[in-house]
Amino acid sequence: MQIRLRLFATYREIVGSRGLTWSARDGITLRELVDGIVAKYPRLADHRGSMLLAVNEDIVSAERVLTDGDEVALLPPVSGGAR
Amino acid sequence: MQIRLRLFATYREIVGSRGLTWSARDGITLRELVDGIVAKYPRLADHRGSMLLAVNEDIVSAERVLTDGDEVALLPPVSGGAR
Amino acid sequence: MIDVRRARIDLEAVLDSVRRDDAGAIVLFVGTVRSDEGIRALDYEVYRPMAIKSLTALAEQAKEKFGIAEMSIVHRLGRVPVGGDSVAIACAGIHRAETFAACEWAMDEVKRIVPIWKTEVEGRAKSVRGSR
Amino acid sequence: MIDVRRARIDLEAVLDSVRRDDAGAIVLFVGTVRSDEGIRALDYEVYRPMAIKSLTALAEQAKEKFGIAEMSIVHRLGRVPVGGDSVAIACAGIHRAETFAACEWAMDEVKRIVPIWKTEVEGRAKSVRGSR
């Protein structure tokens, strides 16, 4: 199945893209998906502890089972507002 | 000597004027001046406890000795801002 | 900017008066005339020179007490209809906690010590009101 | 009014969006890009649909939590130069204590949970700067 991936700030810089499509086996969990992404982009590994995960614009747990067409976003810690 | 008197809000309504000139003997204290004003406008008596007194735009004590030409303001409790 | 004036308060100008490149937080408080049974407006009466003096002192005190960069206070005088702005306090600081605190403190002080008095202006309940 | 936008924030419009005749207190917070050694601007990046969703939820939560009447939040995205406004939160309530509290709480939440990230844009120190 196809998962749409969205990347922001530091993660975008590491991966070199704002968004890409990721092929995954059916029934994969969010955690397994992220394992695969980190394996391909090892510089993401340092950020795993502070990474927030959203599926279809909602923050969800890493145990979430993904479905074809889901939009998964890897979110760095936020820093809105002024400096 | 001549004292300029300024009145606001409730006090203005009681006295019927925003300001007037008051003749007083030399060396009079602010307290004595107010005694005279209250004697002339007895409806001010109820307000004496909450009345603030200013001479030449500064809040001062009732023991202040007045000088010719002083501007004395009788100030009701303030209520600026919105309701 | 410290002012007591008859004209409408230009909020954008009040905000701009406290802007500084080194102060990243601006807090503006606006007090408006709230609608209430039978009230059409408020009349503000002021002892102007003393009010200006005490607002100026208050802004200086706020800067010292809270370590903020700038404060402006503008108060209306005369008649302000329901919905109109009667007072605006803008405050700029480096951090937001003290900027909020300074603005709130200043508004409390305005109500406590600045020689401004208000009178309610009552409106007769005209039958026209029911048609709204 | 909840918005995340590239265009300059119209503060007067943000204020007007929370006005209500029965709410006499309005508090506006404006976060601006603070000048700092070598910084020329901040670049704001946002996960827009999620940001809009979380700002909307946040304003609703603030209304419930503090009993205030209205809240608007507008955040810039893209490049904001030093001195520019990056975020505005306006809040209207009946009493000022909770209106201040709601506005401050909302700004803390924006920084804590809304998916917006900033990157510093550094400027080379040009000799022109010395002429100012």
PDB file of N, CA and C in Angstrom, chain A residues 28-31 60-66:
ATOM      1  N   ILE A  28       0.929  -2.619   8.300  1.00  0.00           N
ATOM      2  CA  ILE A  28       2.098  -2.093   8.995  1.00  0.00           C
ATOM      3  C   ILE A  28       1.644  -1.085  10.059  1.00  0.00           C
ATOM      4  N   THR A  29       2.367  -1.049  11.185  1.00  0.00           N
ATOM      5  CA  THR A  29       2.039  -0.036  12.202  1.00  0.00           C
ATOM      6  C   THR A  29       2.873   1.213  11.926  1.00  0.00           C
ATOM      7  N   LEU A  30       2.473   2.283  12.564  1.00  0.00           N
ATOM      8  CA  LEU A  30       3.178   3.548  12.409  1.00  0.00           C
ATOM      9  C   LEU A  30       4.629   3.382  12.865  1.00  0.00           C
ATOM     10  N   ARG A  31       4.822   2.654  13.987  1.00  0.00           N
ATOM     11  CA  ARG A  31       6.176   2.449  14.507  1.00  0.00           C
ATOM     12  C   ARG A  31       7.058   1.741  13.455  1.00  0.00           C
ATOM     13  N   VAL A  60      -1.297  10.619  16.827  1.00  0.00           N
ATOM     14  CA  VAL A  60      -1.734   9.266  17.207  1.00  0.00           C
ATOM     15  C   VAL A  60      -0.554   8.519  17.822  1.00  0.00           C
ATOM     16  N   SER A  61      -0.843   7.378  18.422  1.00  0.00           N
ATOM     17  CA  SER A  61       0.224   6.579  19.022  1.00  0.00           C
ATOM     18  C   SER A  61       0.934   5.786  17.929  1.00  0.00           C
ATOM     19  N   ALA A  62       2.143   5.353  18.251  1.00  0.00           N
ATOM     20  CA  ALA A  62       2.972   4.629  17.281  1.00  0.00           C
ATOM     21  C   ALA A  62       2.418   3.248  16.963  1.00  0.00           C
ATOM     22  N   GLU A  63       1.448   2.795  17.765  1.00  0.00           N
ATOM     23  CA  GLU A  63       0.884   1.452  17.536  1.00  0.00           C
ATOM     24  C   GLU A  63      -0.221   1.467  16.472  1.00  0.00           C
ATOM     25  N   ARG A  64      -0.585   2.631  16.009  1.00  0.00           N
ATOM     26  CA  ARG A  64      -1.646   2.767  15.012  1.00  0.00           C
ATOM     27  C   ARG A  64      -1.338   1.932  13.766  1.00  0.00           C
ATOM     28  N   VAL A  65      -2.315   1.156  13.334  1.00  0.00           N
ATOM     29  CA  VAL A  65      -2.161   0.363  12.106  1.00  0.00           C
ATOM     30  C   VAL A  65      -2.553   1.250  10.919  1.00  0.00           C
ATOM     31  N   LEU A  66      -1.698   1.315   9.945  1.00  0.00           N
ATOM     32  CA  LEU A  66      -1.924   2.226   8.814  1.00  0.00           C
ATOM     33  C   LEU A  66      -2.763   1.586   7.711  1.00  0.00           C
TER      34      LEU A  66
END
